mmCIF file of C-alpha atoms in Angstrom:
data_model
loop_
_atom_site.group_PDB
_atom_site.id
_atom_site.type_symbol
_atom_site.label_atom_id
_atom_site.label_comp_id
_atom_site.label_asym_id
_atom_site.label_seq_id
_atom_site.Cartn_x
_atom_site.Cartn_y
_atom_site.Cartn_z
ATOM 1 C CA ARG A 22 -108.593 6.761 152.921
ATOM 2 C CA LYS A 23 -110.819 3.891 153.973
ATOM 3 C CA GLU A 24 -114.360 3.889 152.626
ATOM 4 C CA VAL A 25 -115.776 3.488 156.153
ATOM 5 C CA GLU A 26 -113.954 5.141 159.058
ATOM 6 C CA GLN A 27 -114.612 4.924 162.768
ATOM 7 C CA ASP A 28 -112.767 5.767 165.972
ATOM 8 C CA PRO A 29 -111.198 2.537 167.235
ATOM 9 C CA GLY A 30 -111.520 3.584 170.855
ATOM 10 C CA PRO A 31 -111.270 2.027 173.354
ATOM 11 C CA PHE A 32 -114.322 3.534 175.018
ATOM 12 C CA ASN A 33 -114.491 2.715 178.756
ATOM 13 C CA VAL A 34 -117.907 3.646 180.040
ATOM 14 C CA PRO A 35 -119.558 3.088 183.451
ATOM 15 C CA GLU A 36 -122.543 0.826 183.617
ATOM 16 C CA GLY A 37 -125.783 2.696 183.091
ATOM 17 C CA ALA A 38 -124.267 5.461 181.053
ATOM 18 C CA THR A 39 -125.213 6.441 177.507
ATOM 19 C CA VAL A 40 -122.560 5.952 174.843
ATOM 20 C CA ALA A 41 -122.527 7.161 171.226
ATOM 21 C CA PHE A 42 -120.377 6.057 168.290
ATOM 22 C CA ASN A 43 -120.032 7.788 164.979
ATOM 23 C CA CYS A 44 -118.809 6.497 161.694
ATOM 24 C CA THR A 45 -118.144 8.301 158.413
ATOM 25 C CA TYR A 46 -118.177 7.035 154.874
ATOM 26 C CA SER A 47 -116.775 8.326 151.624
ATOM 27 C CA ASN A 48 -118.440 6.251 148.888
ATOM 28 C CA SER A 49 -121.303 8.033 147.168
ATOM 29 C CA ALA A 50 -122.630 4.923 145.434
ATOM 30 C CA SER A 51 -125.970 3.423 146.346
ATOM 31 C CA GLN A 52 -125.671 2.551 149.990
ATOM 32 C CA SER A 53 -127.074 0.461 152.839
ATOM 33 C CA PHE A 54 -125.618 0.617 156.296
ATOM 34 C CA PHE A 55 -125.512 -1.662 159.301
ATOM 35 C CA TRP A 56 -124.014 -1.956 162.760
ATOM 36 C CA TYR A 57 -122.482 -5.309 163.582
ATOM 37 C CA ARG A 58 -121.304 -6.426 167.001
ATOM 38 C CA GLN A 59 -118.227 -8.640 167.440
ATOM 39 C CA ASP A 60 -117.271 -10.260 170.749
ATOM 40 C CA CYS A 61 -113.670 -11.250 171.348
ATOM 41 C CA ARG A 62 -112.665 -14.210 169.153
ATOM 42 C CA LYS A 63 -116.208 -14.526 167.841
ATOM 43 C CA GLU A 64 -117.876 -13.835 164.525
ATOM 44 C CA PRO A 65 -119.526 -10.530 163.652
ATOM 45 C CA LYS A 66 -123.272 -10.533 164.278
ATOM 46 C CA LEU A 67 -125.790 -8.112 162.846
ATOM 47 C CA LEU A 68 -126.974 -5.681 165.479
ATOM 48 C CA MET A 69 -129.231 -3.491 163.375
ATOM 49 C CA SER A 70 -129.713 -1.916 159.965
ATOM 50 C CA VAL A 71 -129.505 1.862 159.703
ATOM 51 C CA TYR A 72 -132.061 4.046 157.997
ATOM 52 C CA SER A 73 -132.241 7.777 157.237
ATOM 53 C CA SER A 74 -135.397 8.028 159.279
ATOM 54 C CA GLY A 75 -133.558 6.570 162.271
ATOM 55 C CA ASN A 76 -134.439 3.299 163.899
ATOM 56 C CA GLU A 77 -134.604 2.073 167.458
ATOM 57 C CA ASP A 78 -134.343 -1.417 168.948
ATOM 58 C CA GLY A 79 -134.708 -1.349 172.685
ATOM 59 C CA ARG A 80 -131.758 0.537 174.166
ATOM 60 C CA PHE A 81 -130.124 0.945 170.766
ATOM 61 C CA THR A 82 -130.780 3.765 168.288
ATOM 62 C CA ALA A 83 -129.139 4.041 164.875
ATOM 63 C CA GLN A 84 -129.196 7.043 162.599
ATOM 64 C CA LEU A 85 -127.949 7.816 159.071
ATOM 65 C CA ASN A 86 -127.179 11.339 157.892
ATOM 66 C CA ARG A 87 -126.667 11.175 154.141
ATOM 67 C CA ALA A 88 -125.883 14.889 153.769
ATOM 68 C CA SER A 89 -122.964 14.696 156.185
ATOM 69 C CA GLN A 90 -122.129 11.078 155.329
ATOM 70 C CA TYR A 91 -122.096 9.721 158.835
ATOM 71 C CA ILE A 92 -123.814 6.937 160.745
ATOM 72 C CA SER A 93 -124.348 6.894 164.501
ATOM 73 C CA LEU A 94 -125.180 4.341 167.154
ATOM 74 C CA LEU A 95 -126.501 5.293 170.542
ATOM 75 C CA ILE A 96 -126.622 2.835 173.438
ATOM 76 C CA ARG A 97 -128.706 3.931 176.464
ATOM 77 C CA ASP A 98 -128.506 2.447 179.973
ATOM 78 C CA SER A 99 -125.427 0.462 179.034
ATOM 79 C CA LYS A 100 -125.054 -3.071 180.453
ATOM 80 C CA LEU A 101 -121.929 -5.089 181.167
ATOM 81 C CA SER A 102 -122.984 -7.420 178.335
ATOM 82 C CA ASP A 103 -122.723 -4.545 175.862
ATOM 83 C CA SER A 104 -118.922 -4.805 176.070
ATOM 84 C CA ALA A 105 -117.799 -5.762 172.527
ATOM 85 C CA THR A 106 -116.429 -4.245 169.327
ATOM 86 C CA TYR A 107 -119.003 -2.389 167.240
ATOM 87 C CA LEU A 108 -118.410 -2.495 163.511
ATOM 88 C CA CYS A 109 -119.829 0.138 161.212
ATOM 89 C CA VAL A 110 -120.659 -1.499 157.877
ATOM 90 C CA GLY A 111 -121.616 -0.214 154.454
ATOM 91 C CA ARG A 112 -122.829 -1.851 151.294
ATOM 92 C CA PHE A 113 -122.040 0.369 148.275
ATOM 93 C CA GLY A 114 -123.886 -0.673 145.188
ATOM 94 C CA ASN A 115 -122.867 -4.326 145.267
ATOM 95 C CA GLU A 116 -123.156 -7.367 147.463
ATOM 96 C CA LYS A 117 -120.019 -7.180 149.561
ATOM 97 C CA LEU A 118 -119.888 -5.547 152.977
ATOM 98 C CA THR A 119 -117.319 -2.861 153.678
ATOM 99 C CA PHE A 120 -116.387 -2.741 157.355
ATOM 100 C CA GLY A 121 -114.858 -0.026 159.482
ATOM 101 C CA THR A 122 -112.038 -0.821 161.837
ATOM 102 C CA GLY A 123 -114.459 -1.317 164.702
ATOM 103 C CA THR A 124 -114.875 0.592 167.963
ATOM 104 C CA ARG A 125 -114.009 -1.282 171.126
ATOM 105 C CA LEU A 126 -116.393 -0.671 174.025
ATOM 106 C CA THR A 127 -115.891 -1.782 177.619
ATOM 107 C CA ILE A 128 -118.615 -1.230 180.210
ATOM 108 C CA ILE A 129 -117.171 -0.825 183.644
ATOM 109 C CA PRO A 130 -119.153 -2.033 186.722
ATOM 110 C CA GLY B 18 -130.835 -24.598 163.247
ATOM 111 C CA ALA B 19 -127.330 -24.952 161.869
ATOM 112 C CA GLY B 20 -125.426 -21.763 161.147
ATOM 113 C CA VAL B 21 -122.414 -21.247 158.915
ATOM 114 C CA SER B 22 -119.780 -23.812 159.759
ATOM 115 C CA GLN B 23 -116.084 -23.343 159.143
ATOM 116 C CA SER B 24 -113.195 -25.724 159.533
ATOM 117 C CA PRO B 25 -110.630 -26.004 160.845
ATOM 118 C CA ARG B 26 -111.170 -23.580 163.694
ATOM 119 C CA TYR B 27 -107.413 -23.078 164.036
ATOM 120 C CA LYS B 28 -104.678 -23.755 161.546
ATOM 121 C CA VAL B 29 -100.925 -23.392 162.028
ATOM 122 C CA ALA B 30 -98.694 -23.763 159.018
ATOM 123 C CA LYS B 31 -95.082 -23.119 158.104
ATOM 124 C CA ARG B 32 -94.271 -20.426 155.624
ATOM 125 C CA GLY B 33 -94.424 -21.846 152.135
ATOM 126 C CA GLN B 34 -97.011 -24.511 152.846
ATOM 127 C CA ASP B 35 -100.398 -24.657 151.130
ATOM 128 C CA VAL B 36 -103.586 -24.482 153.251
ATOM 129 C CA ALA B 37 -107.235 -25.149 152.535
ATOM 130 C CA LEU B 38 -110.074 -23.620 154.540
ATOM 131 C CA ARG B 39 -113.599 -24.934 154.385
ATOM 132 C CA CYS B 40 -116.960 -23.178 154.656
ATOM 133 C CA ASP B 41 -120.333 -24.912 154.916
ATOM 134 C CA PRO B 42 -123.016 -22.193 154.503
ATOM 135 C CA ILE B 43 -126.536 -22.281 155.815
ATOM 136 C CA SER B 44 -128.584 -24.743 153.788
ATOM 137 C CA GLY B 45 -130.344 -23.051 150.868
ATOM 138 C CA HIS B 46 -128.270 -19.863 150.996
ATOM 139 C CA VAL B 47 -127.470 -18.672 147.510
ATOM 140 C CA SER B 48 -124.703 -16.170 148.263
ATOM 141 C CA LEU B 49 -121.370 -16.969 149.964
ATOM 142 C CA PHE B 50 -118.645 -14.549 150.935
ATOM 143 C CA TRP B 51 -115.088 -14.826 152.208
ATOM 144 C CA TYR B 52 -113.549 -12.079 154.368
ATOM 145 C CA GLN B 53 -110.092 -11.697 155.917
ATOM 146 C CA GLN B 54 -109.783 -10.064 159.366
ATOM 147 C CA ALA B 55 -106.339 -8.986 160.597
ATOM 148 C CA LEU B 56 -105.773 -8.389 164.298
ATOM 149 C CA GLY B 57 -107.383 -5.139 165.431
ATOM 150 C CA GLN B 58 -109.066 -4.503 162.061
ATOM 151 C CA GLY B 59 -112.476 -4.992 160.579
ATOM 152 C CA PRO B 60 -113.079 -7.798 158.101
ATOM 153 C CA GLU B 61 -111.946 -7.134 154.513
ATOM 154 C CA PHE B 62 -113.795 -8.610 151.550
ATOM 155 C CA LEU B 63 -111.996 -11.316 149.557
ATOM 156 C CA THR B 64 -114.485 -12.948 147.179
ATOM 157 C CA TYR B 65 -118.197 -13.671 146.509
ATOM 158 C CA PHE B 66 -120.127 -16.545 145.023
ATOM 159 C CA GLN B 67 -123.682 -16.712 143.778
ATOM 160 C CA ASN B 68 -124.407 -20.441 143.741
ATOM 161 C CA GLU B 69 -121.329 -21.915 142.037
ATOM 162 C CA ALA B 70 -120.417 -18.775 140.122
ATOM 163 C CA GLN B 71 -117.625 -16.635 141.510
ATOM 164 C CA LEU B 72 -118.965 -13.186 140.682
ATOM 165 C CA ASP B 73 -116.410 -11.014 142.434
ATOM 166 C CA LYS B 74 -112.825 -11.885 143.400
ATOM 167 C CA SER B 75 -111.547 -8.353 143.498
ATOM 168 C CA GLY B 76 -110.482 -8.644 147.141
ATOM 169 C CA LEU B 77 -108.107 -11.616 146.755
ATOM 170 C CA PRO B 78 -104.723 -10.147 147.669
ATOM 171 C CA SER B 79 -102.640 -12.220 145.214
ATOM 172 C CA ASP B 80 -102.763 -15.116 142.814
ATOM 173 C CA ARG B 81 -101.751 -17.340 145.716
ATOM 174 C CA PHE B 82 -105.354 -17.109 146.902
ATOM 175 C CA PHE B 83 -107.960 -19.255 145.172
ATOM 176 C CA ALA B 84 -111.601 -19.986 146.105
ATOM 177 C CA GLU B 85 -114.131 -22.409 144.693
ATOM 178 C CA ARG B 86 -117.673 -23.513 145.285
ATOM 179 C CA PRO B 87 -118.120 -26.253 142.698
ATOM 180 C CA GLU B 88 -121.625 -27.478 143.627
ATOM 181 C CA GLY B 89 -122.997 -24.212 144.908
ATOM 182 C CA SER B 90 -122.907 -25.193 148.551
ATOM 183 C CA VAL B 91 -119.587 -25.888 150.397
ATOM 184 C CA SER B 92 -116.748 -23.534 149.514
ATOM 185 C CA THR B 93 -112.989 -23.906 149.912
ATOM 186 C CA LEU B 94 -110.463 -21.066 150.190
ATOM 187 C CA LYS B 95 -106.996 -22.195 149.280
ATOM 188 C CA ILE B 96 -103.802 -20.290 149.952
ATOM 189 C CA GLN B 97 -100.653 -21.443 148.224
ATOM 190 C CA ARG B 98 -97.112 -20.849 149.383
ATOM 191 C CA THR B 99 -98.294 -19.129 152.546
ATOM 192 C CA GLN B 100 -96.547 -16.023 153.833
ATOM 193 C CA GLN B 101 -96.495 -14.551 157.330
ATOM 194 C CA GLU B 102 -98.753 -11.691 156.216
ATOM 195 C CA ASP B 103 -101.443 -14.264 155.458
ATOM 196 C CA SER B 104 -101.881 -14.776 159.204
ATOM 197 C CA ALA B 105 -105.450 -13.623 160.036
ATOM 198 C CA VAL B 106 -108.921 -14.850 160.758
ATOM 199 C CA TYR B 107 -110.730 -15.976 157.630
ATOM 200 C CA LEU B 108 -114.487 -15.485 157.892
ATOM 201 C CA CYS B 109 -117.141 -17.007 155.714
ATOM 202 C CA ALA B 110 -120.637 -15.560 155.430
ATOM 203 C CA SER B 111 -123.755 -16.626 153.601
ATOM 204 C CA SER B 112 -127.036 -14.984 152.754
ATOM 205 C CA LEU B 113 -130.303 -16.264 151.428
ATOM 206 C CA ALA B 114 -130.740 -14.183 148.302
ATOM 207 C CA GLY B 115 -128.620 -13.733 145.247
ATOM 208 C CA GLY B 116 -127.798 -10.418 143.667
ATOM 209 C CA TYR B 117 -127.986 -7.025 145.291
ATOM 210 C CA SER B 118 -130.361 -7.283 148.235
ATOM 211 C CA ASN B 119 -130.596 -6.352 151.862
ATOM 212 C CA GLN B 120 -130.601 -9.925 153.037
ATOM 213 C CA PRO B 121 -128.356 -10.131 156.115
ATOM 214 C CA GLN B 122 -125.093 -11.982 155.912
ATOM 215 C CA HIS B 123 -124.592 -14.643 158.539
ATOM 216 C CA PHE B 124 -121.033 -15.286 159.594
ATOM 217 C CA GLY B 125 -119.227 -18.439 160.688
ATOM 218 C CA ASP B 126 -116.824 -18.507 163.608
ATOM 219 C CA GLY B 127 -113.889 -18.201 161.294
ATOM 220 C CA THR B 128 -110.609 -20.029 160.821
ATOM 221 C CA ARG B 129 -107.686 -18.519 162.689
ATOM 222 C CA LEU B 130 -104.600 -19.020 160.511
ATOM 223 C CA SER B 131 -101.128 -18.593 161.863
ATOM 224 C CA ILE B 132 -98.137 -18.797 159.567
ATOM 225 C CA LEU B 133 -94.823 -19.448 161.285
#
């Protein structure tokens, strides 16, 4: 079982809709979590860190539930430019990042 | 400002050849990471340097893979006697701080390696 698991999709969502991704993790070591965004044939870029208290950045909201060991990302009022692969990422007690498979999102006009 | 720079951007090699991939991190960044990303998958950790010291190489898939960062800046990932399963995108990332921290890792564009 992978340490970080997420539904690979694809998710095809109409423009303006709200879309939510979940990700689960299995490592109980000291953790930090992030969402990265990766466009086709480009490098991963940090979208936002994830905190237990929840955090919001414009149309994006991230949440961490340590009891259930899942992380979520909510995108409101989706734009065409949100089309990308969203990578759920954990850091478990060391420096390296552990990535999920990524969830592919396509926003449809 | 300059980000993480990787070269070459694309590399095609015949099975059995040796290849060398270069990473030039952001100036002043202490930590440097190599990841391997297969098609349709997330990046997988290969190895980590803090300055010139290779602190973790647990992700290197075999002894054909070797990485170095002799002066604590530029790093080279070398793959000897390449196999078809080595075909992937090799990503380099750097971060400002050393040790366990929440400093973000900044990724380069990657080198897309194809083994024929």
